[in-house]
């Protein structure tokens, strides 16, 4: 087989490098399904994988890219055949197993999902892990009783990948969405995705966090975490839920027990990486139907190639991306 191009991150004692290299299949991790990658997308975790301080990569060198969509080139597993359109996200992709920033990827069959009818490779990668995380957040909150009539739902970090998809999906389902952002110039973008109101990010960081405040949110999607979370919890309505997925605002928080024991508030941990396959498949089917954001293209911050990736990966760690950067492979 011909050689192909991929982004490679390597770390030795003295050097950290991120660059495009020419690889052969022997350079890829093992797996039953060889995929010719059409599109990938950039997630915050990919930024961490390409950063010397990221702590997400399990062994170097690594081809990063936690998301990929493409066409099966060969498969030793009978569930997949040459020519099938597929996608794969997370598990160990791009951190412990060579990932999607490559013209070819070799992936365990257990990680591969048929591309749902109603989604192109490109649309699947606008969604990618950030879409799956938003969909899983909505699903978990619905499982815990969230319904459109219950009251406003807060989305923190609303202009990011997870946040943009959450605003869009919730609005399309009929929820009243309040989008929180620190980016004053992006209010029109968020209203375009369906936000009914905008909350300035600073309002989630009051000088004094009270253990309980006036009940406000029926639910909250939180990819930001950190110091804002205790304040969000203090304002969740009785029986409401916070779906916590991220740490862009900090990895730690200190909160009072009162929202949990006096209002029955649920703090739901969202792990898209190991979301079990049956649920993952159901959520991808929903993302191709009732959860498909009506304005997916509006979420594309930029389309890039392997050569543009090093810059895009730095950019996402600096909160510089609105929606998604997608990557066209071939
Ligand atoms: C798509 C999802 C995302 O965006 S995730 C992106 C954000 N994730 C991060 O920033 C995590 C980076 N990792 C870290 O900062 C550290 O590994 C943390 C989690 C703080 C733990 O550090 P420390 O206490 O020093 O121990 P350690 O690294 O040796 O790990 C302890 C045990 O935890 C495990 N662990 C580590 N990372 C993960 C992970 N991503 N998923 C699941 N488990 C993880 C390690 O394997 C280790 O367990 P074990 O000893 O191997 O059984
Ligand atoms: N748990 C999971 O399965 C899962 C899956 C995907 C992403 N994530 C996490 O979710 C987070 C977002 O990921 P993404 O790919 O959407 O990234 P992104 O860069 O597209 O979005 C990050 C958002 O956080 C905002 N932000 C940054 N710093 C902030 C701060 N100090 N205070 C408030 N907001 C801040 C940014 O403005 C942006 O809106 C990351 O922490 C990522 O690790 C988790």
CSV table of C-alpha atoms and ligand atoms in Angstrom, one decimal:
chain,number,residue,atom,x,y,z
A,1,UNK,CA,0.0,0.0,0.0
A,2,UNK,CA,1.1,3.5,-0.8
A,3,UNK,CA,2.4,5.8,1.9
A,4,UNK,CA,0.0,8.4,3.3
A,5,UNK,CA,0.1,11.6,5.3
A,6,UNK,CA,-0.7,12.0,9.0
A,7,UNK,CA,-0.1,14.5,11.8
A,8,UNK,CA,2.3,13.0,14.4
A,9,UNK,CA,2.9,14.3,17.9
A,10,UNK,CA,6.2,13.1,19.6
A,11,UNK,CA,7.7,13.7,22.9
A,12,UNK,CA,11.2,12.8,24.0
A,13,UNK,CA,13.2,13.9,27.0
A,14,UNK,CA,14.3,17.2,25.4
A,15,UNK,CA,11.8,17.8,22.6
A,16,UNK,CA,8.1,18.0,21.8
A,17,UNK,CA,7.2,18.0,18.1
A,18,UNK,CA,3.9,18.3,16.2
A,19,UNK,CA,4.2,17.9,12.4
A,20,UNK,CA,2.9,16.2,9.3
A,21,UNK,CA,4.8,13.0,8.4
A,22,UNK,CA,4.6,10.3,5.7
A,23,UNK,CA,3.6,7.0,7.2
A,24,UNK,CA,3.0,3.4,6.2
A,25,UNK,CA,0.3,1.1,7.6
A,26,UNK,CA,2.9,-0.5,10.0
A,27,UNK,CA,3.0,2.9,11.8
A,28,UNK,CA,-0.7,2.7,12.7
A,29,UNK,CA,-2.1,1.0,15.8
A,30,UNK,CA,-3.7,-2.5,15.3
A,31,UNK,CA,-7.4,-2.9,14.5
A,32,UNK,CA,-9.8,-4.9,12.3
A,33,UNK,CA,-11.1,-2.0,10.2
A,34,UNK,CA,-8.9,0.1,7.9
A,35,UNK,CA,-10.6,3.4,7.1
A,36,UNK,CA,-9.8,5.9,4.4
A,37,UNK,CA,-10.5,9.1,6.4
A,38,UNK,CA,-12.6,11.8,4.7
A,39,UNK,CA,-13.1,14.2,7.5
A,40,UNK,CA,-12.1,14.7,11.1
A,41,UNK,CA,-12.7,17.6,13.5
A,42,UNK,CA,-10.9,19.5,16.2
A,43,UNK,CA,-11.9,19.0,19.9
A,44,UNK,CA,-10.4,20.5,23.0
A,45,UNK,CA,-8.9,17.1,23.9
A,46,UNK,CA,-7.0,17.2,20.5
A,47,UNK,CA,-5.6,20.5,21.6
A,48,UNK,CA,-4.4,18.9,24.8
A,49,UNK,CA,-2.9,15.9,22.9
A,50,UNK,CA,-0.8,18.3,20.9
A,51,UNK,CA,0.4,20.3,23.9
A,52,UNK,CA,3.4,19.2,26.1
A,53,UNK,CA,1.3,19.9,29.2
A,54,UNK,CA,-1.9,18.1,28.0
A,55,UNK,CA,-1.6,14.8,30.0
A,56,UNK,CA,-4.1,13.0,27.7
A,57,UNK,CA,-1.6,11.0,25.5
A,58,UNK,CA,-0.8,7.6,26.9
A,59,UNK,CA,2.2,6.8,24.7
A,60,UNK,CA,4.3,8.7,22.1
A,61,UNK,CA,4.6,9.0,19.2
A,62,UNK,CA,0.8,9.4,18.6
A,63,UNK,CA,-1.3,10.3,15.6
A,64,UNK,CA,-3.9,12.6,17.3
A,65,UNK,CA,-7.5,13.1,16.3
A,66,UNK,CA,-10.3,11.7,18.5
A,67,UNK,CA,-12.9,11.8,15.7
A,68,UNK,CA,-13.0,10.4,12.2
A,69,UNK,CA,-15.4,9.7,9.4
A,70,UNK,CA,-14.6,7.9,6.2
A,71,UNK,CA,-14.9,4.8,4.0
A,72,UNK,CA,-13.9,1.3,4.9
A,73,UNK,CA,-10.8,0.3,2.8
A,74,UNK,CA,-10.5,-3.2,4.3
A,75,UNK,CA,-12.0,-5.2,7.2
A,76,UNK,CA,-11.2,-8.5,8.8
A,77,UNK,CA,-14.5,-8.2,10.8
A,78,UNK,CA,-17.6,-9.4,9.0
A,79,UNK,CA,-19.7,-6.5,10.4
A,80,UNK,CA,-17.9,-4.1,7.9
A,81,UNK,CA,-17.1,-4.4,4.2
A,82,UNK,CA,-15.0,-2.3,1.8
A,83,UNK,CA,-16.9,0.7,0.7
A,84,UNK,CA,-19.0,1.1,3.9
A,85,UNK,CA,-19.4,4.6,5.2
A,86,UNK,CA,-18.5,4.8,8.9
A,87,UNK,CA,-17.4,7.0,11.8
A,88,UNK,CA,-15.6,6.5,15.1
A,89,UNK,CA,-15.1,8.8,18.0
A,90,UNK,CA,-13.0,8.6,21.2
A,91,UNK,CA,-12.4,5.4,23.1
A,92,UNK,CA,-8.6,5.5,22.9
A,93,UNK,CA,-8.5,7.2,19.5
A,94,UNK,CA,-5.9,10.0,19.3
A,95,UNK,CA,-4.5,9.4,22.8
A,96,UNK,CA,-3.6,5.7,23.1
A,97,UNK,CA,-4.4,4.5,19.6
A,98,UNK,CA,-3.5,6.3,16.3
A,99,UNK,CA,-6.4,8.6,15.5
A,100,UNK,CA,-8.2,10.6,12.8
A,101,UNK,CA,-5.7,13.3,11.8
A,102,UNK,CA,-4.5,10.8,9.1
A,103,UNK,CA,-5.4,9.8,5.6
A,104,UNK,CA,-5.9,6.3,6.9
A,105,UNK,CA,-6.8,5.0,10.3
A,106,UNK,CA,-6.9,1.3,11.6
A,107,UNK,CA,-9.5,0.9,14.3
A,108,UNK,CA,-11.0,-1.9,16.4
A,109,UNK,CA,-14.4,-3.0,14.9
A,110,UNK,CA,-16.0,-2.5,18.3
A,111,UNK,CA,-15.3,1.3,18.0
A,112,UNK,CA,-16.8,1.7,14.5
A,113,UNK,CA,-20.3,2.9,13.8
A,114,UNK,CA,-22.1,2.9,10.4
A,115,UNK,CA,-22.6,6.5,9.3
A,116,UNK,CA,-26.3,7.1,10.0
A,117,UNK,CA,-28.6,7.8,7.1
A,118,UNK,CA,-29.1,11.6,6.9
A,119,UNK,CA,-25.5,12.6,7.8
A,120,UNK,CA,-22.6,13.2,5.4
A,121,UNK,CA,-19.0,12.6,6.5
A,122,UNK,CA,-18.6,16.3,6.8
A,123,UNK,CA,-21.8,16.8,8.9
A,124,UNK,CA,-20.8,13.8,11.2
A,125,UNK,CA,-17.5,15.6,11.9
A,126,UNK,CA,-19.1,19.0,12.6
A,127,UNK,CA,-20.9,17.0,15.3
A,128,UNK,CA,-18.1,14.5,16.3
A,129,UNK,CA,-17.3,14.1,20.0
A,130,UNK,CA,-18.6,17.6,20.8
A,131,UNK,CA,-22.0,16.7,19.3
A,132,UNK,CA,-22.1,13.3,21.0
A,133,UNK,CA,-21.3,15.0,24.3
A,134,UNK,CA,-24.1,17.5,23.9
A,135,UNK,CA,-26.5,14.7,22.9
A,136,UNK,CA,-25.4,12.5,25.8
A,137,UNK,CA,-25.9,15.5,28.1
A,138,UNK,CA,-29.5,16.1,26.8
A,139,UNK,CA,-30.2,12.3,27.0
A,140,UNK,CA,-29.0,12.0,30.6
A,141,UNK,CA,-31.0,15.2,31.7
A,142,UNK,CA,-34.1,13.8,29.9
A,143,UNK,CA,-33.6,10.5,31.7
A,144,UNK,CA,-33.7,12.5,34.9
A,145,UNK,CA,-36.9,14.2,34.2
A,146,UNK,CA,-36.0,17.3,32.1
A,147,UNK,CA,-38.9,18.3,29.8
A,148,UNK,CA,-39.4,21.5,27.7
A,149,UNK,CA,-42.1,22.9,30.0
A,150,UNK,CA,-39.8,22.7,33.1
A,151,UNK,CA,-38.1,26.0,32.7
A,152,UNK,CA,-35.0,27.6,31.2
A,153,UNK,CA,-31.9,25.4,30.5
A,154,UNK,CA,-28.5,27.0,30.9
A,155,UNK,CA,-25.6,26.2,28.5
A,156,UNK,CA,-22.2,27.3,29.8
A,157,UNK,CA,-19.3,27.8,27.4
A,158,UNK,CA,-22.0,28.2,24.8
A,159,UNK,CA,-19.8,29.2,21.8
A,160,UNK,CA,-17.5,26.2,22.0
A,161,UNK,CA,-18.1,22.8,20.3
A,162,UNK,CA,-20.0,21.1,23.1
A,163,UNK,CA,-21.8,24.4,24.0
A,164,UNK,CA,-22.9,25.3,20.4
A,165,UNK,CA,-24.3,21.8,19.8
A,166,UNK,CA,-26.1,21.8,23.2
A,167,UNK,CA,-27.8,25.2,22.5
A,168,UNK,CA,-28.8,24.0,19.0
A,169,UNK,CA,-30.1,20.6,20.1
A,170,UNK,CA,-32.0,21.9,23.1
A,171,UNK,CA,-33.6,24.7,21.2
A,172,UNK,CA,-34.7,22.4,18.4
A,173,UNK,CA,-36.4,20.1,21.0
A,174,UNK,CA,-38.4,23.1,22.3
A,175,UNK,CA,-36.4,24.0,25.4
A,176,UNK,CA,-36.0,27.7,26.4
A,177,UNK,CA,-32.2,28.0,26.3
A,178,UNK,CA,-30.0,30.6,28.1
A,179,UNK,CA,-26.6,30.6,26.6
A,180,UNK,CA,-23.7,31.8,28.8
A,181,UNK,CA,-20.6,33.3,27.0
A,182,UNK,CA,-17.7,35.6,27.7
A,183,UNK,CA,-17.7,36.6,24.0
A,184,UNK,CA,-19.8,39.8,23.6
A,185,UNK,CA,-19.4,39.6,19.8
A,186,UNK,CA,-21.1,36.2,19.5
A,187,UNK,CA,-24.5,37.0,20.9
A,188,UNK,CA,-26.1,37.0,17.4
A,189,UNK,CA,-24.4,33.6,16.6
A,190,UNK,CA,-25.9,32.1,19.7
A,191,UNK,CA,-29.4,33.6,19.0
A,192,UNK,CA,-29.1,32.2,15.5
A,193,UNK,CA,-28.5,28.7,17.0
A,194,UNK,CA,-31.7,29.1,19.0
A,195,UNK,CA,-30.8,30.7,22.4
A,196,UNK,CA,-33.7,32.6,23.8
A,197,UNK,CA,-31.4,34.7,26.1
A,198,UNK,CA,-27.8,35.3,26.7
A,199,UNK,CA,-26.0,35.5,30.1
A,200,UNK,CA,-22.7,37.2,30.5
A,201,UNK,CA,-20.2,34.7,31.7
A,202,UNK,CA,-19.2,36.9,34.6
A,203,UNK,CA,-22.7,36.4,36.1
A,204,UNK,CA,-21.7,32.8,36.8
A,205,UNK,CA,-18.8,34.0,39.0
A,206,UNK,CA,-20.4,36.1,41.8
A,207,UNK,CA,-18.1,37.4,44.5
A,208,UNK,CA,-19.9,35.3,47.1
A,209,UNK,CA,-21.4,32.0,46.1
A,210,UNK,CA,-24.4,31.4,48.3
A,211,UNK,CA,-25.2,27.7,49.1
A,212,UNK,CA,-28.7,28.2,47.6
A,213,UNK,CA,-30.2,31.0,45.5
A,214,UNK,CA,-33.5,31.6,43.8
A,215,UNK,CA,-34.4,28.6,41.7
A,216,UNK,CA,-33.7,29.4,38.1
A,217,UNK,CA,-32.5,26.6,35.9
A,218,UNK,CA,-34.5,23.4,35.1
A,219,UNK,CA,-31.2,22.0,33.8
A,220,UNK,CA,-27.7,23.0,32.8
A,221,UNK,CA,-25.1,21.7,30.3
A,222,UNK,CA,-21.7,22.5,31.7
A,223,UNK,CA,-18.6,21.9,29.6
A,224,UNK,CA,-16.7,24.6,31.6
A,225,UNK,CA,-16.6,23.2,35.2
A,226,UNK,CA,-14.5,25.0,37.8
A,227,UNK,CA,-15.6,27.8,40.0
A,228,UNK,CA,-18.8,28.6,38.2
A,229,UNK,CA,-20.3,25.2,38.9
A,230,UNK,CA,-21.2,25.8,42.6
A,231,UNK,CA,-23.1,28.9,41.6
A,232,UNK,CA,-24.9,27.0,38.8
A,233,UNK,CA,-25.8,24.2,41.3
A,234,UNK,CA,-27.2,26.8,43.8
A,235,UNK,CA,-29.7,28.0,41.2
A,236,UNK,CA,-31.0,24.7,39.8
A,237,UNK,CA,-34.7,24.1,40.3
A,238,UNK,CA,-36.0,21.3,42.5
A,239,UNK,CA,-35.2,17.9,40.9
A,240,UNK,CA,-33.2,19.6,38.0
A,241,UNK,CA,-29.9,18.3,36.6
A,242,UNK,CA,-26.5,19.6,35.7
A,243,UNK,CA,-24.7,17.6,33.0
A,244,UNK,CA,-21.0,18.2,33.6
A,245,UNK,CA,-18.6,17.4,30.8
A,246,UNK,CA,-15.7,19.7,30.8
A,247,UNK,CA,-12.9,21.7,32.5
A,248,UNK,CA,-12.1,24.7,30.4
A,249,UNK,CA,-12.9,26.9,33.4
A,250,UNK,CA,-11.0,24.7,35.9
A,251,UNK,CA,-10.7,21.1,37.0
A,252,UNK,CA,-11.8,21.6,40.6
A,253,UNK,CA,-14.8,23.0,42.5
A,254,UNK,CA,-16.0,23.3,46.1
A,255,UNK,CA,-19.7,23.2,46.5
A,256,UNK,CA,-22.2,23.0,49.4
A,257,UNK,CA,-24.4,19.9,49.8
A,258,UNK,CA,-27.6,21.9,50.0
A,259,UNK,CA,-28.7,21.9,46.3
A,260,UNK,CA,-28.5,18.0,46.5
A,261,UNK,CA,-30.1,17.4,49.8
A,262,UNK,CA,-32.7,20.2,49.9
A,263,UNK,CA,-33.7,20.4,46.2
A,264,UNK,CA,-32.8,16.9,45.0
A,265,UNK,CA,-30.5,18.4,42.3
A,266,UNK,CA,-28.6,15.9,40.1
A,267,UNK,CA,-25.0,16.3,39.1
A,268,UNK,CA,-24.6,14.1,36.1
A,269,UNK,CA,-21.1,13.1,34.9
A,270,UNK,CA,-20.8,13.0,31.2
A,271,UNK,CA,-18.2,10.6,29.6
A,272,UNK,CA,-18.6,10.4,25.9
A,273,UNK,CA,-15.3,8.6,25.4
A,274,UNK,CA,-16.6,5.3,26.8
A,275,UNK,CA,-20.3,5.8,26.1
A,276,UNK,CA,-21.4,2.2,25.6
A,277,UNK,CA,-21.9,1.2,21.9
A,278,UNK,CA,-25.7,0.6,22.0
A,279,UNK,CA,-26.4,4.1,23.5
A,280,UNK,CA,-23.8,5.7,21.3
A,281,UNK,CA,-25.5,4.2,18.2
A,282,UNK,CA,-28.9,5.5,19.4
A,283,UNK,CA,-27.5,8.9,20.0
A,284,UNK,CA,-25.9,9.0,16.5
A,285,UNK,CA,-29.3,8.0,15.1
A,286,UNK,CA,-30.9,10.9,17.0
A,287,UNK,CA,-28.2,13.3,15.8
A,288,UNK,CA,-29.2,12.3,12.3
A,289,UNK,CA,-32.9,13.0,13.1
A,290,UNK,CA,-34.5,14.8,16.0
A,291,UNK,CA,-31.3,16.1,17.5
A,292,UNK,CA,-29.7,17.1,14.2
A,293,UNK,CA,-28.9,20.8,14.7
A,294,UNK,CA,-30.9,22.7,12.0
A,295,UNK,CA,-27.9,25.1,11.4
A,296,UNK,CA,-25.0,22.7,11.4
A,297,UNK,CA,-23.0,24.7,8.8
A,298,UNK,CA,-23.3,27.9,10.9
A,299,UNK,CA,-21.2,26.1,13.5
A,300,UNK,CA,-18.2,25.6,11.1
A,301,UNK,CA,-15.5,28.0,12.4
A,302,UNK,CA,-13.1,26.9,9.6
A,303,UNK,CA,-12.2,24.0,7.4
A,304,UNK,CA,-8.6,23.1,7.5
A,305,UNK,CA,-6.2,20.4,6.3
A,306,UNK,CA,-3.4,18.4,7.9
A,307,UNK,CA,-1.0,21.3,7.3
A,308,UNK,CA,-3.3,23.8,9.0
A,309,UNK,CA,-3.8,21.6,12.1
A,310,UNK,CA,-0.9,22.7,14.3
A,311,UNK,CA,-2.3,26.2,14.4
A,312,UNK,CA,-5.9,25.1,14.8
A,313,UNK,CA,-4.8,22.9,17.8
A,314,UNK,CA,-3.2,25.8,19.6
A,315,UNK,CA,-6.2,28.0,18.8
A,316,UNK,CA,-8.7,25.8,20.5
A,317,UNK,CA,-6.8,25.8,23.8
A,318,UNK,CA,-6.9,29.6,23.7
A,319,UNK,CA,-10.7,29.7,23.5
A,320,UNK,CA,-10.2,30.9,19.9
A,321,UNK,CA,-12.8,28.7,18.2
A,322,UNK,CA,-16.5,29.4,17.7
A,323,UNK,CA,-18.3,26.1,17.0
A,324,UNK,CA,-16.0,23.6,15.2
A,325,UNK,CA,-12.9,23.5,13.1
A,326,UNK,CA,-13.3,20.5,10.7
A,327,UNK,CA,-10.4,18.8,8.9
A,328,UNK,CA,-10.6,17.6,5.3
A,329,UNK,CA,-8.2,14.7,4.7
A,330,UNK,CA,-8.4,13.8,1.0
B,1,LIG,C1,-13.4,14.0,25.3
B,1,LIG,C2,-13.1,14.0,26.8
B,1,LIG,C3,-12.1,15.1,27.1
B,1,LIG,O1,-12.1,16.2,26.5
B,1,LIG,S1,-11.0,14.8,28.3
B,1,LIG,C4,-10.0,16.1,28.3
B,1,LIG,C5,-9.6,16.5,29.6
B,1,LIG,N1,-8.9,15.5,30.3
B,1,LIG,C6,-7.9,15.8,31.0
B,1,LIG,O2,-7.4,16.9,31.1
B,1,LIG,C7,-7.3,14.6,31.8
B,1,LIG,C8,-5.8,14.7,31.9
B,1,LIG,N2,-5.3,13.8,32.9
B,1,LIG,C9,-4.9,14.3,34.1
B,1,LIG,O3,-4.8,15.5,34.3
B,1,LIG,C10,-4.5,13.3,35.1
B,1,LIG,O4,-4.2,12.0,34.4
B,1,LIG,C11,-5.5,13.1,36.2
B,1,LIG,C12,-6.9,12.6,35.7
B,1,LIG,C13,-5.7,14.4,37.0
B,1,LIG,C14,-5.0,12.0,37.2
B,1,LIG,O5,-3.7,12.3,37.5
B,1,LIG,P1,-2.8,11.6,38.6
B,1,LIG,O6,-3.6,11.5,39.8
B,1,LIG,O7,-1.5,12.2,38.6
B,1,LIG,O8,-2.7,10.1,38.1
B,1,LIG,P2,-2.5,9.3,36.7
B,1,LIG,O9,-2.4,10.3,35.6
B,1,LIG,O10,-1.4,8.4,36.9
B,1,LIG,O11,-3.9,8.5,36.6
B,1,LIG,C15,-4.5,7.9,37.7
B,1,LIG,C16,-5.4,6.8,37.2
B,1,LIG,O12,-6.4,7.5,36.4
B,1,LIG,C17,-6.4,6.9,35.1
B,1,LIG,N3,-6.7,7.9,34.0
B,1,LIG,C18,-5.9,8.9,33.7
B,1,LIG,N4,-6.5,9.6,32.7
B,1,LIG,C19,-7.6,8.9,32.4
B,1,LIG,C20,-8.6,9.1,31.4
B,1,LIG,N5,-8.6,10.1,30.5
B,1,LIG,N6,-9.7,8.3,31.4
B,1,LIG,C21,-9.8,7.3,32.3
B,1,LIG,N7,-8.8,7.0,33.3
B,1,LIG,C22,-7.8,7.9,33.3
B,1,LIG,C23,-5.0,6.3,34.9
B,1,LIG,O13,-5.0,5.3,34.0
B,1,LIG,C24,-4.7,5.8,36.3
B,1,LIG,O14,-5.4,4.6,36.6
B,1,LIG,P3,-4.5,3.2,36.6
B,1,LIG,O15,-3.5,3.4,37.7
B,1,LIG,O16,-3.9,3.1,35.2
B,1,LIG,O17,-5.6,2.2,36.8
B,2,LIG,N1,-16.7,14.5,29.1
B,2,LIG,C1,-16.6,14.4,27.8
B,2,LIG,O1,-17.0,13.3,27.3
B,2,LIG,C2,-16.2,15.5,26.9
B,2,LIG,C3,-16.3,15.4,25.6
B,2,LIG,C4,-16.0,16.6,24.8
B,2,LIG,C5,-15.4,17.7,25.4
B,2,LIG,N2,-15.2,17.6,26.8
B,2,LIG,C6,-14.7,18.7,27.5
B,2,LIG,O2,-15.6,19.8,27.3
B,2,LIG,C7,-14.8,21.1,27.3
B,2,LIG,C8,-15.2,21.8,26.0
B,2,LIG,O3,-14.7,21.0,24.9
B,2,LIG,P1,-14.9,21.6,23.4
B,2,LIG,O4,-14.2,20.6,22.5
B,2,LIG,O5,-16.3,22.0,23.2
B,2,LIG,O6,-13.9,22.9,23.5
B,2,LIG,P2,-14.1,24.4,22.9
B,2,LIG,O7,-12.8,25.0,23.0
B,2,LIG,O8,-14.8,24.3,21.6
B,2,LIG,O9,-15.1,25.1,23.9
B,2,LIG,C9,-14.7,25.5,25.1
B,2,LIG,C10,-15.6,26.6,25.7
B,2,LIG,O10,-15.2,27.0,27.0
B,2,LIG,C11,-15.2,28.4,27.1
B,2,LIG,N3,-14.2,28.8,28.1
B,2,LIG,C12,-12.9,28.7,28.0
B,2,LIG,N4,-12.3,29.1,29.2
B,2,LIG,C13,-13.3,29.5,30.0
B,2,LIG,C14,-13.4,30.0,31.3
B,2,LIG,N5,-12.3,30.2,32.0
B,2,LIG,N6,-14.6,30.2,31.8
B,2,LIG,C15,-15.7,30.0,31.1
B,2,LIG,N7,-15.7,29.5,29.9
B,2,LIG,C16,-14.5,29.2,29.3
B,2,LIG,C17,-14.7,28.8,25.7
B,2,LIG,O11,-15.0,30.2,25.4
B,2,LIG,C18,-15.6,27.9,24.8
B,2,LIG,O12,-16.9,28.4,24.7
B,2,LIG,C19,-13.4,20.7,27.4
B,2,LIG,O13,-13.0,20.8,28.8
B,2,LIG,C20,-13.3,19.2,27.0
B,2,LIG,O14,-12.3,18.5,27.6
B,2,LIG,C21,-15.6,16.6,27.5
